[in-house]
């Protein structure tokens, strides 16, 4: 079996703009295939920045990132094929119908017409979007928008799924559905990186955690190790960040 | 090459264009019709033939190429500007499309819109008896070359503009002065001598003159210089856009 890690980040630094706002400050992280990582940290810790560097939305200031052995800058096209991302902020064409949005993205990944149509149908069913498929994005409620973004991340059946606060502003029903769906994907051997503000969610789903604060990893390890002795994730989190609110 | 991806990018742009068909196709058609009406029927009746053809036949190629290049420009600039503004460009960045493919897809959509507008105006011109066609291959060459140049220029403008106002102002500044001084309505020898010397440095002058030669068979400029200029602009602007995409300037933070 191929043992190239799903994700290999080496000494990543990311600063924004001329003012050189430091968002990621020397992160190294390796995820084996099939891992389910919960990435935790307060607002402004650098979680979204890290994700945007992995998927190619942000430029890397220094350091390197590889997914399945593909450098995200040098072999960006190969790397992108392995990734599916649901960003924290909506970046969908608000004038585009739900079904078209999914269809276009399937096209970007090179799916042929018949395959695209089949895949879009599957996703519309799976995410309860069938009755909304002809609505344009701006007409949808927040929860439905989130569904579209999640469905879009899965169009090409990626090996590595990256979800940036996917359950923010989502109703309980979708949250539960998503949980069982993620567990299913994880059992099927997909690698998953999840950020969330709901600690119980991360505790339930992930098999390892990384805490970041101020652009640095302050602690990381397997669920077993970090929650040894029956500790709750919340306690660990508060200990580490010294903050009483997530 | 990710052909399906490239094709999808174009399909999306073209569908977007037809969502606002009034703006993209009808408004150039109306402006061209007004030009044809005013210059063909009203003013044209009082103007002698130029180069052996009626005034409307003389000005029609200029009207056509102006609308073609404006269409290519606004397609590429608005598409680029909105993709950045609404962050839908991220959808392309995370997909397995090369920066080259994104650039080609955007330019080809601009060319597609420019051709559509060109054909519609050509049909309109036929109705008014304003169309002559000396060399169809040359006609296609100029339409294609000019729309690629302005598609590329549109991408750069869409990236440079930081607000919607800036986008409009830049468009006006780039297109209007050059086009009115580009010999759409007159031959070079009608200009004062000083202006003639300046006109030969205006690329629009070569575009208008080239398409007029393809259609009417008369020309003022050195056609070879015009053709070289088109190729050179495509290379320079294409290289610039490719470099911008590659470095991520204004695209990736
Ligand atoms: N586009 C940007 N320009 C400048 N600074 C930014 C930008 N995006 C994020 N930052 C800054 O980078 C830091 C990390 O932000 P972010 O990655 O969004 O954190 P998180 O997702 O953990 O909340 C913050 O200090 C934030 O203000
Ligand atoms: Mg974030």
mmCIF file of C-alpha atoms in Angstrom, chain A residues 14 55-59 73 76-77 80-81 85 89 91-93 95 103-105 107-112 116 152, chain B residues 2 4-5 8-9 11-12 15 19 86-88 90-99 101 247-249 252-253:
data_model
loop_
_atom_site.group_PDB
_atom_site.id
_atom_site.type_symbol
_atom_site.label_atom_id
_atom_site.label_comp_id
_atom_site.label_asym_id
_atom_site.label_seq_id
_atom_site.Cartn_x
_atom_site.Cartn_y
_atom_site.Cartn_z
ATOM 1 C CA UNK A 14 1.900 32.893 5.839
ATOM 2 C CA UNK A 55 -6.192 24.332 -1.461
ATOM 3 C CA UNK A 56 -4.476 27.071 -3.488
ATOM 4 C CA UNK A 57 -6.610 30.084 -2.685
ATOM 5 C CA UNK A 58 -3.734 31.667 -0.764
ATOM 6 C CA UNK A 59 -0.112 31.963 -1.756
ATOM 7 C CA UNK A 73 2.418 25.049 -5.772
ATOM 8 C CA UNK A 76 -0.915 22.199 -8.257
ATOM 9 C CA UNK A 77 -3.176 20.519 -10.745
ATOM 10 C CA UNK A 80 -6.149 19.895 -6.590
ATOM 11 C CA UNK A 81 -7.612 16.656 -7.972
ATOM 12 C CA UNK A 85 -12.995 21.907 0.000
ATOM 13 C CA UNK A 89 -17.158 31.912 3.505
ATOM 14 C CA UNK A 91 -17.920 31.740 -2.717
ATOM 15 C CA UNK A 92 -20.688 30.560 -4.995
ATOM 16 C CA UNK A 93 -22.037 32.523 -7.968
ATOM 17 C CA UNK A 95 -26.971 34.126 -9.802
ATOM 18 C CA UNK A 103 -22.679 20.806 -12.870
ATOM 19 C CA UNK A 104 -20.084 23.472 -13.671
ATOM 20 C CA UNK A 105 -17.810 22.367 -10.876
ATOM 21 C CA UNK A 107 -17.029 20.009 -15.430
ATOM 22 C CA UNK A 108 -13.976 21.754 -13.994
ATOM 23 C CA UNK A 109 -12.920 18.373 -12.618
ATOM 24 C CA UNK A 110 -13.242 16.876 -16.082
ATOM 25 C CA UNK A 111 -16.412 14.798 -15.653
ATOM 26 C CA UNK A 112 -18.258 14.044 -18.875
ATOM 27 C CA UNK A 116 -21.910 14.850 -14.388
ATOM 28 C CA UNK A 152 -19.921 21.072 -4.252
ATOM 29 C CA UNK B 2 -8.161 19.618 -19.064
ATOM 30 C CA UNK B 4 -13.691 19.377 -20.351
ATOM 31 C CA UNK B 5 -12.695 21.876 -17.670
ATOM 32 C CA UNK B 8 -16.991 24.160 -18.954
ATOM 33 C CA UNK B 9 -15.362 27.468 -18.152
ATOM 34 C CA UNK B 11 -19.876 27.301 -21.335
ATOM 35 C CA UNK B 12 -20.387 28.994 -18.001
ATOM 36 C CA UNK B 15 -24.459 31.139 -20.376
ATOM 37 C CA UNK B 19 -28.495 35.720 -19.017
ATOM 38 C CA UNK B 86 -17.789 37.525 -5.535
ATOM 39 C CA UNK B 87 -14.832 35.218 -4.852
ATOM 40 C CA UNK B 88 -16.098 32.703 -7.388
ATOM 41 C CA UNK B 90 -11.779 30.474 -5.817
ATOM 42 C CA UNK B 91 -13.933 27.845 -7.485
ATOM 43 C CA UNK B 92 -11.478 27.891 -10.383
ATOM 44 C CA UNK B 93 -8.385 28.094 -8.199
ATOM 45 C CA UNK B 94 -9.236 24.962 -6.221
ATOM 46 C CA UNK B 95 -10.122 23.008 -9.377
ATOM 47 C CA UNK B 96 -7.555 21.139 -11.471
ATOM 48 C CA UNK B 97 -7.424 23.888 -14.092
ATOM 49 C CA UNK B 98 -4.073 25.363 -14.990
ATOM 50 C CA UNK B 99 -3.650 29.118 -14.899
ATOM 51 C CA UNK B 101 -6.460 27.172 -19.097
ATOM 52 C CA UNK B 247 2.199 34.932 -9.624
ATOM 53 C CA UNK B 248 -1.366 35.315 -8.365
ATOM 54 C CA UNK B 249 -1.271 39.124 -8.340
ATOM 55 C CA UNK B 252 -4.434 34.803 -4.703
ATOM 56 C CA UNK B 253 -3.639 36.584 -1.459
#
